[in-house]
Amino acid sequence: MPTPDRADARVPAVSAWYAGLIRWGFARFYREFAWTYDTVAALVSGGQWAAWGRAALPYVAGETLGLGCGTGKLQRALVQAGQRPFGLDAS
């Protein structure tokens, strides 16, 4: 059984490995597999993802800036509601 000192020494290595794995996974999801984003969001939210976005529409007026706007579905809904959205997304 490792001593506490040796176990503590492994924690940063495991943390770095895990952080790298998470970065790799998110890079794949938001780049190569970006086309699956809306479907995955709908599945993990129990079908509520679009409704959550639409819930904000009554509170938005005029020009808006969406940072991290993803696939632009909320911006499209804003245009249909007569608003002028601008969106910026790095993915």
CSV table of C-alpha atoms in Angstrom, one decimal:
chain,number,residue,atom,x,y,z
A,1,MET,CA,0.0,0.0,0.0
A,2,PRO,CA,1.5,3.4,-0.9
A,3,THR,CA,2.3,5.8,1.8
A,4,PRO,CA,0.3,9.1,1.8
A,5,ASP,CA,3.4,10.9,0.4
A,6,ARG,CA,3.6,8.7,-2.6
A,7,ALA,CA,-0.2,8.8,-3.2
A,8,ASP,CA,-0.2,12.6,-3.0
A,9,ALA,CA,2.6,12.6,-5.6
A,10,ARG,CA,0.4,10.8,-8.1
A,11,VAL,CA,-2.6,13.1,-7.8
A,12,PRO,CA,-1.1,15.9,-9.9
A,13,ALA,CA,-0.2,13.4,-12.7
A,14,VAL,CA,-3.7,11.9,-12.6
A,15,SER,CA,-5.2,15.4,-12.6
A,16,ALA,CA,-3.1,16.5,-15.6
A,17,TRP,CA,-4.0,13.3,-17.5
A,18,TYR,CA,-7.7,13.8,-16.7
A,19,ALA,CA,-7.6,17.5,-17.7
A,20,GLY,CA,-5.9,16.6,-21.0
A,21,LEU,CA,-8.5,13.9,-21.7
A,22,ILE,CA,-11.3,16.4,-21.0
A,23,ARG,CA,-9.7,19.0,-23.3
A,24,TRP,CA,-9.3,16.4,-26.0
A,25,GLY,CA,-12.9,15.3,-25.7
A,26,PHE,CA,-14.3,18.9,-25.8
A,27,ALA,CA,-12.1,19.7,-28.8
A,28,ARG,CA,-13.6,16.7,-30.7
A,29,PHE,CA,-17.1,17.6,-29.7
A,30,TYR,CA,-17.0,21.2,-30.6
A,31,ARG,CA,-15.0,20.8,-33.8
A,32,GLU,CA,-15.2,17.4,-35.6
A,33,PHE,CA,-18.5,16.5,-34.1
A,34,ALA,CA,-20.1,19.9,-33.9
A,35,TRP,CA,-22.9,18.7,-36.2
A,36,THR,CA,-24.2,16.5,-33.3
A,37,TYR,CA,-24.4,19.4,-30.8
A,38,ASP,CA,-28.1,20.2,-31.0
A,39,THR,CA,-29.0,16.5,-30.8
A,40,VAL,CA,-26.7,15.9,-27.8
A,41,ALA,CA,-28.1,19.0,-26.1
A,42,ALA,CA,-31.6,17.9,-26.6
A,43,LEU,CA,-30.9,14.4,-25.3
A,44,VAL,CA,-29.0,15.4,-22.1
A,45,SER,CA,-31.6,18.1,-21.3
A,46,GLY,CA,-34.5,15.7,-21.6
A,47,GLY,CA,-35.8,17.6,-24.6
A,48,GLN,CA,-35.8,21.0,-22.8
A,49,TRP,CA,-32.8,22.7,-24.5
A,50,ALA,CA,-34.7,24.6,-27.1
A,51,ALA,CA,-37.4,25.6,-24.6
A,52,TRP,CA,-34.8,27.0,-22.2
A,53,GLY,CA,-33.4,29.2,-24.9
A,54,ARG,CA,-36.9,30.4,-26.0
A,55,ALA,CA,-37.7,31.3,-22.4
A,56,ALA,CA,-35.3,34.2,-22.7
A,57,LEU,CA,-36.9,35.7,-25.8
A,58,PRO,CA,-39.5,37.9,-24.1
A,59,TYR,CA,-36.7,39.6,-22.1
A,60,VAL,CA,-34.5,40.5,-25.1
A,61,ALA,CA,-35.0,43.7,-27.1
A,62,GLY,CA,-33.1,45.5,-29.7
A,63,GLU,CA,-29.5,44.5,-30.7
A,64,THR,CA,-28.0,41.7,-28.7
A,65,LEU,CA,-24.5,40.0,-28.7
A,66,GLY,CA,-24.4,36.3,-28.2
A,67,LEU,CA,-21.1,35.0,-27.0
A,68,GLY,CA,-20.6,31.3,-27.4
A,69,CYS,CA,-23.8,31.1,-29.5
A,70,GLY,CA,-23.1,27.6,-30.8
A,71,THR,CA,-25.2,26.6,-33.8
A,72,GLY,CA,-27.1,29.9,-33.8
A,73,LYS,CA,-30.6,28.6,-33.1
A,74,LEU,CA,-31.3,31.2,-30.5
A,75,GLN,CA,-30.0,33.9,-32.8
A,76,ARG,CA,-32.4,32.6,-35.5
A,77,ALA,CA,-35.3,32.8,-33.1
A,78,LEU,CA,-34.3,36.4,-32.2
A,79,VAL,CA,-34.3,37.3,-35.9
A,80,GLN,CA,-37.8,35.7,-36.3
A,81,ALA,CA,-38.9,37.8,-33.4
A,82,GLY,CA,-37.8,41.0,-35.1
A,83,GLN,CA,-34.6,41.5,-33.1
A,84,ARG,CA,-31.0,42.2,-34.4
A,85,PRO,CA,-28.7,39.6,-32.9
A,86,PHE,CA,-25.0,39.3,-33.4
A,87,GLY,CA,-23.2,36.1,-32.5
A,88,LEU,CA,-19.6,35.1,-31.8
A,89,ASP,CA,-18.5,31.6,-31.3
A,90,ALA,CA,-14.9,30.2,-31.4
A,91,SER,CA,-15.9,26.6,-32.1
